XYZ file of C-alpha atoms in Angstrom:
631
model
C 86.414 -0.931 -31.021
C 83.300 0.151 -30.182
C 79.796 0.246 -29.589
C 77.198 3.089 -31.696
C 73.750 4.183 -31.763
C 71.817 6.484 -34.007
C 68.746 8.190 -34.561
C 67.948 9.346 -37.697
C 64.721 11.151 -38.843
C 62.794 10.248 -42.483
C 61.219 13.923 -42.174
C 63.394 15.743 -42.795
C 62.065 18.166 -40.490
C 62.380 16.191 -37.464
C 64.312 16.685 -35.110
C 66.490 13.066 -33.071
C 66.385 14.544 -28.936
C 70.843 13.723 -28.183
C 69.090 13.268 -24.504
C 67.189 9.780 -26.176
C 70.478 9.232 -27.773
C 72.902 9.241 -24.454
C 71.212 7.251 -22.731
C 71.767 4.990 -25.946
C 75.183 5.207 -25.526
C 75.281 5.128 -21.573
C 73.680 1.531 -22.318
C 76.679 0.082 -24.067
C 79.098 1.743 -21.938
C 80.658 -1.256 -21.413
C 81.947 -1.515 -25.396
C 84.018 2.274 -25.222
C 84.777 3.350 -21.756
C 88.355 5.304 -22.900
C 85.786 7.985 -24.847
C 82.183 8.607 -25.524
C 80.671 12.033 -28.685
C 77.518 12.816 -29.992
C 76.756 14.321 -33.248
C 74.305 16.742 -33.517
C 72.968 17.661 -37.403
C 68.527 18.647 -36.733
C 67.537 15.322 -37.787
C 69.772 13.167 -36.957
C 72.059 12.490 -34.264
C 75.157 10.243 -33.791
C 76.230 9.186 -30.826
C 79.559 6.837 -29.761
C 81.817 4.603 -27.156
C 85.851 4.420 -27.326
C 88.359 1.802 -27.063
C 90.846 3.546 -27.567
C 93.050 0.813 -29.886
C 95.269 2.886 -32.808
C 95.382 6.973 -32.932
C 94.698 6.682 -29.007
C 95.168 10.311 -28.280
C 94.108 11.619 -32.630
C 91.112 10.149 -34.124
C 87.590 10.970 -31.365
C 84.436 10.341 -32.830
C 81.561 10.829 -33.790
C 84.286 11.834 -36.395
C 83.975 14.683 -39.519
C 85.248 14.995 -43.420
C 88.506 17.147 -44.125
C 85.411 19.145 -45.625
C 82.673 19.228 -43.400
C 80.420 17.246 -45.613
C 80.620 13.690 -43.965
C 80.196 12.551 -40.149
C 81.278 8.930 -39.206
C 80.313 6.319 -36.216
C 82.333 3.790 -36.751
C 83.220 0.218 -34.501
C 85.408 -1.991 -35.438
C 89.435 -1.733 -37.734
C 89.548 -1.347 -41.194
C 93.088 -3.673 -41.140
C 94.142 -2.011 -44.022
C 93.534 1.385 -43.744
C 97.354 2.220 -43.735
C 97.558 1.156 -47.323
C 94.263 2.948 -48.388
C 95.058 6.054 -47.459
C 98.704 5.422 -49.478
C 96.670 5.067 -52.520
C 94.242 7.962 -51.479
C 96.582 9.948 -50.799
C 98.236 9.918 -53.898
C 94.738 10.902 -55.593
C 94.907 14.593 -53.372
C 93.315 13.590 -50.068
C 94.670 14.837 -46.919
C 95.371 13.118 -43.310
C 94.999 14.516 -39.061
C 94.926 12.016 -37.776
C 96.825 8.677 -37.991
C 93.859 6.828 -37.401
C 91.545 4.128 -39.894
C 88.240 6.548 -39.136
C 89.724 8.966 -40.878
C 90.441 6.583 -43.897
C 86.609 5.584 -44.291
C 86.420 9.576 -44.859
C 88.284 9.705 -47.206
C 87.766 6.178 -49.307
C 83.189 7.360 -49.351
C 84.867 11.029 -51.045
C 87.064 9.540 -52.782
C 84.637 6.185 -54.567
C 81.004 6.294 -52.842
C 79.283 4.026 -51.146
C 81.221 1.296 -53.406
C 84.322 2.097 -50.542
C 82.445 -1.122 -48.662
C 84.177 -3.567 -51.122
C 87.545 -1.782 -50.545
C 87.833 -2.623 -46.552
C 89.891 -5.507 -45.640
C 88.171 -5.558 -41.507
C 85.978 -6.190 -38.867
C 82.766 -3.044 -38.552
C 79.922 -1.113 -38.537
C 79.508 2.319 -38.995
C 76.727 4.619 -40.268
C 78.064 7.683 -42.409
C 76.126 10.794 -42.707
C 76.490 12.286 -45.963
C 74.901 16.920 -45.337
C 75.124 17.383 -49.067
C 72.950 14.016 -50.254
C 70.892 14.486 -46.856
C 71.795 10.180 -46.614
C 72.496 7.511 -44.337
C 74.665 4.918 -45.172
C 74.445 2.026 -42.581
C 77.337 -1.059 -43.101
C 77.701 -4.276 -41.951
C 82.122 -6.370 -42.582
C 81.663 -9.275 -44.629
C 80.776 -12.149 -42.537
C 79.062 -10.211 -39.852
C 81.996 -9.887 -37.133
C 80.354 -6.324 -35.699
C 76.968 -6.335 -35.211
C 74.030 -3.379 -35.917
C 71.468 -3.876 -35.289
C 67.308 -1.044 -36.042
C 64.160 -0.865 -35.364
C 61.955 1.899 -37.227
C 59.791 4.207 -34.726
C 56.329 5.074 -35.185
C 57.295 8.769 -35.097
C 59.556 7.315 -38.994
C 62.342 7.659 -37.441
C 64.703 4.771 -37.252
C 66.876 4.002 -34.038
C 70.196 1.608 -34.991
C 73.097 0.438 -32.295
C 75.443 -1.578 -31.781
C 73.982 -4.367 -29.222
C 69.491 -4.127 -28.254
C 69.735 -2.437 -24.623
C 70.753 0.123 -26.738
C 67.592 0.938 -28.047
C 66.125 -0.703 -25.389
C 66.339 2.369 -24.441
C 64.732 4.401 -26.395
C 61.498 4.835 -24.866
C 59.640 5.480 -28.241
C 60.658 1.617 -29.161
C 58.071 -1.082 -28.795
C 58.751 -4.511 -26.331
C 56.836 -7.568 -27.506
C 58.354 -10.200 -28.834
C 58.656 -11.579 -31.705
C 56.670 -15.260 -31.327
C 58.537 -16.803 -34.413
C 61.844 -16.232 -32.697
C 60.540 -19.351 -30.087
C 61.171 -20.973 -32.987
C 64.684 -19.780 -34.708
C 65.862 -20.236 -31.566
C 64.884 -23.310 -29.687
C 66.267 -24.629 -32.868
C 69.270 -23.065 -33.346
C 70.066 -22.193 -29.467
C 70.041 -18.269 -30.465
C 68.374 -15.786 -32.712
C 69.601 -15.926 -35.838
C 70.951 -12.367 -38.287
C 67.272 -12.750 -39.898
C 65.071 -12.314 -36.420
C 64.790 -10.669 -33.368
C 63.962 -11.943 -30.332
C 61.509 -8.113 -30.250
C 59.287 -7.728 -33.345
C 59.919 -4.638 -35.544
C 63.498 -5.071 -34.867
C 66.131 -5.941 -37.295
C 70.367 -6.918 -37.811
C 72.032 -5.339 -40.582
C 73.011 -8.853 -42.300
C 76.524 -8.920 -43.135
C 77.535 -8.056 -46.282
C 75.501 -5.831 -46.631
C 74.713 -1.449 -46.953
C 71.422 0.177 -45.988
C 71.231 3.845 -47.460
C 67.849 6.179 -45.649
C 67.271 9.113 -47.108
C 65.214 12.028 -45.885
C 61.726 11.999 -47.203
C 61.628 8.945 -48.709
C 60.011 4.990 -47.934
C 63.025 2.657 -46.118
C 64.105 1.196 -48.281
C 65.314 -2.747 -48.370
C 69.644 -4.200 -47.651
C 71.792 -3.894 -50.764
C 74.418 -7.359 -50.600
C 77.667 -6.027 -51.754
C 79.520 -8.935 -51.464
C 79.389 -12.946 -51.556
C 81.213 -16.031 -51.305
C 81.547 -18.215 -53.927
C 82.252 -22.896 -53.242
C 80.705 -22.647 -57.355
C 84.442 -22.472 -58.958
C 88.093 -24.521 -57.703
C 91.099 -24.008 -57.702
C 93.582 -25.289 -60.097
C 97.529 -25.811 -58.927
C 99.089 -28.773 -57.456
C 99.371 -29.076 -53.574
C 102.278 -27.833 -53.243
C 101.377 -24.521 -55.280
C 98.089 -24.459 -52.934
C 99.302 -25.153 -49.666
C 102.534 -21.917 -50.528
C 99.112 -19.927 -51.037
C 97.366 -20.528 -48.195
C 100.016 -20.613 -46.194
C 101.095 -16.646 -46.706
C 97.244 -16.017 -46.818
C 97.788 -17.330 -43.589
C 100.640 -15.357 -42.880
C 99.519 -11.850 -44.096
C 96.277 -12.221 -42.058
C 97.881 -13.136 -38.836
C 100.674 -10.114 -39.495
C 97.524 -7.670 -40.849
C 95.522 -8.219 -36.720
C 98.928 -7.225 -35.301
C 98.372 -3.658 -35.265
C 97.619 -1.367 -32.589
C 98.956 1.132 -29.711
C 97.779 -0.217 -26.973
C 98.890 -4.160 -25.210
C 98.112 -7.690 -27.927
C 98.072 -11.035 -28.136
C 96.422 -14.001 -28.145
C 94.500 -16.525 -26.936
C 95.417 -19.849 -26.762
C 93.383 -23.114 -26.487
C 95.667 -25.938 -27.492
C 93.633 -26.777 -30.660
C 95.595 -26.200 -34.436
C 93.100 -23.039 -34.804
C 94.568 -20.968 -31.790
C 98.212 -22.074 -32.220
C 98.390 -21.825 -35.702
C 97.666 -17.795 -35.283
C 100.029 -17.340 -32.507
C 102.849 -19.280 -33.962
C 102.823 -16.894 -37.194
C 102.218 -13.895 -34.671
C 105.351 -15.084 -33.090
C 107.510 -15.361 -36.230
C 106.112 -11.832 -37.395
C 107.042 -10.483 -33.594
C 110.135 -9.254 -32.568
C 108.381 -9.230 -28.640
C 107.343 -12.929 -26.914
C 103.482 -12.935 -27.824
C 101.367 -12.530 -24.798
C 98.999 -15.899 -24.244
C 95.872 -16.132 -21.988
C 94.128 -20.311 -22.373
C 91.967 -21.537 -19.011
C 90.993 -25.126 -18.101
C 88.746 -26.514 -15.820
C 89.876 -29.536 -12.625
C 88.265 -32.049 -14.936
C 90.790 -32.942 -16.463
C 88.324 -34.600 -19.162
C 87.243 -31.736 -20.149
C 91.072 -29.313 -18.933
C 93.835 -28.741 -22.883
C 96.327 -26.623 -20.468
C 98.541 -29.199 -22.158
C 98.754 -28.543 -25.169
C 98.067 -24.066 -24.964
C 101.803 -24.706 -23.167
C 103.658 -27.454 -25.417
C 102.574 -24.151 -27.571
C 103.200 -21.628 -25.562
C 106.949 -22.762 -24.519
C 107.620 -23.645 -28.607
C 107.130 -20.288 -29.411
C 107.801 -18.503 -25.674
C 105.533 -16.807 -25.356
C 104.140 -15.094 -22.482
C 102.327 -16.958 -21.239
C 99.180 -17.359 -17.483
C 96.677 -19.697 -18.245
C 94.106 -20.008 -14.685
C 91.481 -23.013 -13.631
C 87.890 -23.083 -13.347
C 85.811 -24.935 -11.635
C 83.348 -26.429 -13.946
C 80.801 -26.236 -11.076
C 81.099 -22.242 -12.317
C 77.659 -22.106 -13.279
C 76.597 -18.657 -10.891
C 78.045 -17.107 -13.595
C 75.004 -17.619 -15.677
C 73.116 -15.427 -14.064
C 75.409 -12.403 -16.444
C 74.828 -14.864 -19.513
C 71.295 -12.557 -20.080
C 72.076 -8.883 -19.300
C 75.650 -9.171 -21.864
C 73.075 -10.554 -24.369
C 70.203 -9.599 -23.839
C 69.090 -12.061 -27.497
C 68.474 -15.470 -25.816
C 71.767 -17.212 -26.276
C 72.798 -20.726 -26.123
C 75.763 -21.759 -26.630
C 77.613 -22.875 -22.624
C 80.704 -22.276 -24.276
C 79.692 -18.723 -23.796
C 80.640 -18.492 -19.365
C 84.286 -20.147 -20.929
C 84.288 -17.486 -23.692
C 83.921 -15.289 -21.129
C 86.473 -16.316 -18.521
C 88.947 -16.431 -21.074
C 88.359 -12.649 -22.525
C 88.214 -11.513 -18.485
C 92.158 -13.286 -18.626
C 93.105 -11.403 -21.109
C 91.070 -7.847 -20.417
C 94.200 -8.654 -17.188
C 96.708 -7.848 -19.814
C 96.466 -6.652 -23.005
C 93.418 -4.544 -25.244
C 93.949 -6.343 -28.200
C 93.278 -10.304 -28.440
C 93.350 -12.572 -31.393
C 91.447 -15.820 -31.723
C 91.165 -18.494 -34.086
C 87.109 -18.711 -34.973
C 86.229 -19.295 -37.972
C 88.962 -21.973 -39.470
C 86.605 -24.833 -38.865
C 83.901 -22.813 -41.266
C 86.335 -21.816 -43.793
C 87.932 -25.111 -44.273
C 85.629 -28.131 -43.578
C 86.658 -29.171 -39.253
C 83.673 -30.296 -37.566
C 82.777 -32.775 -37.347
C 78.832 -33.102 -39.227
C 81.207 -31.930 -42.421
C 83.029 -35.167 -42.628
C 79.758 -37.001 -42.165
C 77.725 -34.479 -43.922
C 80.747 -35.437 -47.518
C 80.375 -39.315 -46.433
C 75.810 -38.035 -46.078
C 76.417 -36.807 -49.898
C 79.144 -39.499 -51.419
C 75.778 -42.290 -49.942
C 73.336 -39.943 -51.562
C 75.104 -39.680 -55.087
C 74.690 -43.999 -55.663
C 71.103 -44.034 -54.656
C 68.155 -42.736 -56.805
C 66.764 -40.461 -55.237
C 62.941 -41.469 -55.840
C 64.436 -45.116 -53.442
C 65.932 -43.215 -51.454
C 63.322 -41.459 -49.039
C 61.306 -44.840 -48.834
C 64.343 -47.755 -48.222
C 66.083 -45.229 -45.597
C 63.180 -43.382 -44.221
C 61.733 -47.046 -43.347
C 65.064 -48.094 -42.270
C 65.491 -45.514 -40.030
C 62.133 -45.824 -38.932
C 62.410 -49.901 -37.563
C 65.617 -48.979 -36.591
C 66.299 -48.849 -32.276
C 67.328 -45.423 -31.071
C 70.429 -44.648 -29.762
C 70.895 -41.349 -28.367
C 73.065 -42.344 -25.907
C 75.961 -43.638 -28.470
C 78.435 -42.055 -30.172
C 77.390 -39.662 -33.265
C 78.563 -43.803 -35.733
C 76.641 -45.679 -33.821
C 73.103 -43.875 -34.567
C 72.307 -45.528 -37.448
C 68.832 -44.467 -36.863
C 70.205 -40.397 -37.058
C 71.757 -42.019 -40.485
C 69.111 -44.118 -42.442
C 66.614 -41.143 -41.781
C 69.438 -38.625 -42.943
C 69.768 -40.002 -45.680
C 66.128 -41.392 -45.921
C 65.909 -36.640 -47.061
C 67.644 -34.239 -49.266
C 71.329 -32.902 -48.327
C 69.932 -30.062 -46.853
C 67.401 -31.440 -44.607
C 69.750 -33.552 -42.819
C 72.088 -30.958 -42.757
C 69.655 -28.258 -40.955
C 68.468 -31.281 -38.445
C 72.466 -32.224 -38.006
C 73.090 -29.054 -36.610
C 70.072 -28.306 -35.118
C 69.661 -28.179 -30.309
C 65.548 -29.347 -30.920
C 64.098 -30.548 -33.446
C 60.981 -30.527 -34.773
C 59.485 -33.220 -32.964
C 60.922 -32.112 -29.460
C 60.080 -28.113 -29.957
C 55.651 -30.077 -31.035
C 55.670 -31.605 -27.958
C 56.262 -28.104 -25.373
C 54.494 -25.797 -27.923
C 50.717 -24.920 -26.107
C 48.383 -24.709 -28.651
C 48.094 -20.888 -28.768
C 51.687 -21.338 -29.693
C 50.761 -23.468 -32.132
C 48.858 -21.396 -33.977
C 50.736 -18.312 -32.969
C 53.217 -19.703 -35.084
C 51.827 -20.995 -38.223
C 53.142 -22.818 -40.396
C 56.811 -21.677 -40.608
C 59.469 -23.751 -39.445
C 62.418 -22.642 -37.983
C 64.434 -25.058 -39.972
C 63.315 -23.708 -43.433
C 65.310 -20.294 -44.628
C 68.001 -22.325 -43.789
C 67.576 -25.005 -46.161
C 66.660 -22.318 -48.900
C 70.181 -21.053 -48.481
C 71.595 -24.166 -49.225
C 69.767 -25.426 -51.669
C 70.672 -21.373 -54.232
C 74.191 -21.186 -52.184
C 76.429 -21.422 -54.813
C 77.894 -25.056 -54.716
C 78.700 -27.675 -56.256
C 77.946 -30.139 -53.443
C 76.760 -30.998 -50.886
C 79.231 -29.932 -48.605
C 80.177 -27.081 -49.987
C 76.592 -26.020 -49.216
C 76.875 -26.573 -46.220
C 80.064 -24.540 -45.631
C 77.925 -22.230 -47.336
C 75.329 -21.663 -44.917
C 77.342 -21.894 -41.989
C 79.224 -19.015 -43.160
C 76.292 -17.548 -43.169
C 74.017 -18.674 -40.327
C 76.391 -20.329 -38.614
C 79.085 -18.152 -37.782
C 77.399 -15.116 -36.700
C 74.242 -15.686 -35.164
C 75.765 -18.068 -32.329
C 79.716 -17.897 -32.960
C 80.771 -14.465 -33.859
C 78.287 -12.751 -30.649
C 79.762 -15.186 -28.592
C 82.992 -13.972 -29.128
C 81.676 -9.832 -29.756
C 79.810 -9.895 -26.257
C 82.674 -11.819 -24.308
C 84.779 -9.329 -25.025
C 82.714 -6.663 -24.789
C 81.582 -7.471 -22.580
C 85.033 -6.948 -20.110
C 86.724 -3.748 -23.588
C 89.067 -6.274 -24.476
C 88.870 -6.336 -28.435
C 88.646 -9.194 -30.554
C 89.897 -9.955 -34.061
C 90.364 -12.747 -35.570
C 92.740 -14.163 -38.220
C 91.110 -16.675 -40.415
C 87.541 -14.990 -40.521
C 90.073 -12.769 -43.872
C 87.978 -12.441 -46.870
C 90.860 -12.848 -49.223
C 91.210 -16.319 -47.127
C 87.620 -17.954 -47.097
C 87.583 -17.124 -50.415
C 90.891 -18.727 -50.926
C 89.402 -21.665 -48.952
C 85.946 -21.974 -50.012
C 87.303 -22.710 -53.666
C 89.649 -25.965 -52.676
C 88.827 -29.157 -53.858
C 86.582 -31.449 -51.458
C 89.382 -32.941 -51.255
C 92.073 -29.952 -49.866
C 89.576 -29.498 -47.543
C 88.318 -33.350 -46.326
C 90.374 -36.260 -46.344
C 89.962 -39.362 -44.968
C 88.913 -38.560 -40.808
C 90.548 -34.961 -41.446
C 88.873 -31.931 -41.737
C 90.556 -28.582 -42.425
C 93.320 -31.078 -44.329
C 95.590 -28.098 -46.617
C 95.902 -25.983 -42.811
C 97.320 -28.130 -41.121
C 100.042 -29.359 -44.618
C 100.824 -25.457 -44.115
C 101.183 -25.204 -40.627
C 103.425 -28.538 -40.387
C 106.102 -26.220 -39.998
C 105.315 -24.615 -37.829
C 103.783 -27.522 -34.930
C 104.100 -30.961 -33.925
C 101.602 -33.292 -35.542
C 99.576 -34.159 -31.694
C 98.806 -31.129 -32.441
C 97.966 -29.634 -36.106
C 95.762 -33.567 -35.706
C 94.625 -35.138 -31.986
C 91.012 -34.927 -32.459
C 88.954 -31.028 -32.040
C 88.276 -29.795 -28.716
C 85.932 -27.424 -27.821
C 85.253 -25.033 -25.067
C 82.641 -28.060 -22.951
C 80.190 -27.164 -19.571
C 79.452 -29.099 -17.643
C 75.494 -29.056 -17.170
C 74.807 -31.750 -17.471
C 75.868 -32.738 -14.384
C 74.733 -28.835 -13.399
C 71.208 -29.976 -13.752
C 71.454 -32.510 -11.845
C 73.309 -30.996 -9.215
C 73.191 -26.832 -7.593
C 70.898 -26.800 -10.897
C 67.954 -29.013 -10.528
C 66.036 -25.938 -8.430
C 66.762 -23.650 -11.751
C 65.179 -26.622 -13.730
C 61.852 -27.175 -11.236
C 61.580 -23.458 -11.814
C 61.358 -22.981 -15.479
C 58.524 -25.120 -15.514
C 57.077 -24.103 -12.279
C 56.205 -20.130 -12.338
C 58.805 -18.537 -15.099
C 59.028 -15.773 -17.262
C 58.165 -19.130 -19.496
C 55.451 -20.461 -18.143
C 53.323 -17.659 -18.274
C 54.091 -16.468 -21.827
C 51.142 -19.069 -22.244
C 53.181 -20.699 -24.867
C 54.596 -23.347 -23.493
C 53.018 -27.396 -22.910
C 54.346 -26.763 -18.307
C 53.809 -30.255 -18.418
C 56.750 -31.186 -20.932
C 58.723 -29.301 -19.646
C 58.595 -30.161 -15.875
C 58.708 -34.371 -17.628
C 61.919 -33.069 -19.420
C 63.225 -32.038 -15.831
C 62.359 -34.671 -13.741
C 64.168 -37.208 -16.230
C 67.108 -35.354 -16.754
C 67.448 -34.661 -12.169
C 66.707 -38.281 -12.353
C 70.113 -38.914 -14.201
C 67.049 -41.386 -17.010
C 67.756 -39.361 -19.698
C 70.302 -36.533 -21.387
C 67.804 -33.255 -21.192
C 70.849 -30.953 -21.052
C 70.662 -28.880 -23.975
C 67.130 -28.480 -23.761
C 67.700 -27.773 -19.566
C 69.652 -24.669 -20.871
C 68.724 -23.918 -23.296
C 64.264 -22.940 -21.591
C 66.865 -21.608 -18.623
C 68.154 -19.432 -21.232
C 65.083 -18.372 -22.844
C 63.649 -17.689 -19.017
C 66.413 -15.319 -17.905
C 65.931 -13.445 -21.742
C 62.698 -12.786 -21.302
C 63.186 -11.534 -17.265
C 65.862 -9.565 -18.236
C 63.853 -7.601 -21.431
C 60.457 -6.976 -19.190
C 58.792 -9.227 -21.741
C 56.562 -10.893 -19.197
């Protein structure tokens, strides 16, 4: 796991500034404290910060190919590098190191750009071909590893693992993309199709970009996609056995490291499954870690201890006070772009705990998206069944009228919020799902915006690209389309961004075995009844893990990292809530109605409404804009 950066001049006569590149690399030193290198090639310069994981002494970067015709900087891990190495060696390739970086170079020399489709792993890399005078940028299939890009006024393209490295380039214009504010308020993060800085973009997951001298910048090209349009054939027993084999293979491949390795263990299905399979393949006790809270309703450490004892892991846990609000100040610098997933705080804390004893930690991320594990998937599945019973011409007037007449009850559990359900049924499947996963709906956003911002935003609404993604998904059903959108939109924008920044902030490599692309492809082909059955999501995965895990782990209600932000904004962060509207960075943009923000803050502090998620979003946006020096 590392950090990469680079400068590429389209004009072959240009010269990349190595000193500027060094400053870019210094900005992401936390991603790679073990090594540092810069390669200068006239119009191109590549930089690297290394966190040593495999072949600790033998794979420094930037790395040249054996014939010196290509240079590489690489962030991530290629899990099938040993198999590829053997195949390439059989075809005449020669290797001088024991790591995966040299395999990327050899694979490129053998298969060209198509080499990326042969890699199983998490990666973002830049490879410069000195013969073709061409730069290849690539990102892994699911977007585990990030890559930011920007085109500068002098015709150069700069890229890096984090936005803070691009900001270190003096020629990068710091200007807010106003549409990113709309996206952020809707989702709680800035999705991959946009960046908070105008002119900066992110290379999409499963895409490559080729840059050539003396040629215009072209659009990125996809090299992989997942389809939900086909269904596996076979008995439940056969599919369960296939899934169990895929799970074992995914976990085993991610246990290769020349440094201490462990796992996050929450006591939920996903992390417990990973730990169980690690223990099965390990001759030594697996190192596991978990954090809990000193509020019983939020604490899962008892379940984690149960799994740790079952598998004899070397387990450590730590209790974190819910009043961990002082850590809020670290988030803006960690994420650069505004990021409002409050579970980032406990994620960062568990990464800190893991880093005390290991350099690599396996996580359980990805199973909910792949196997339909979220509660919203069950609602979507059920609502689509109802939509199928009522002609589309009748749904809007019937359910829409009923929804408008039904009293609002946001305080109630989702199954009792008939108004929300009725309004969801009135719209299309895609519209309903976009509404279900949004943090701040269009009505509330409009109340917060000033007239000036509404003019800037124009006709754009954050839900549009998400709905379009669902409508064009290779899918058979609304559940298929929802999971596809989760994998393509929510997962890279929220979950993987959170884990990457929180882990790399403490120089820890996090690996996600449940995001193995072969596992994702298998899950996408499962009949809906093997994803959701009754009230259970991830049904087939739970069947596959029955031999390893007890039922009270497999079938207990899902519980994620919970941060008590509602209590914070009525206590230690009440002053911060008031300050959002009274002289903070947001008020200086002129894009918000300060009175509307103040009303929301006062209502929450008084306890008459729960606006905690909205206030958390606004606070993180305010601090991010301050951190970036944008207002």
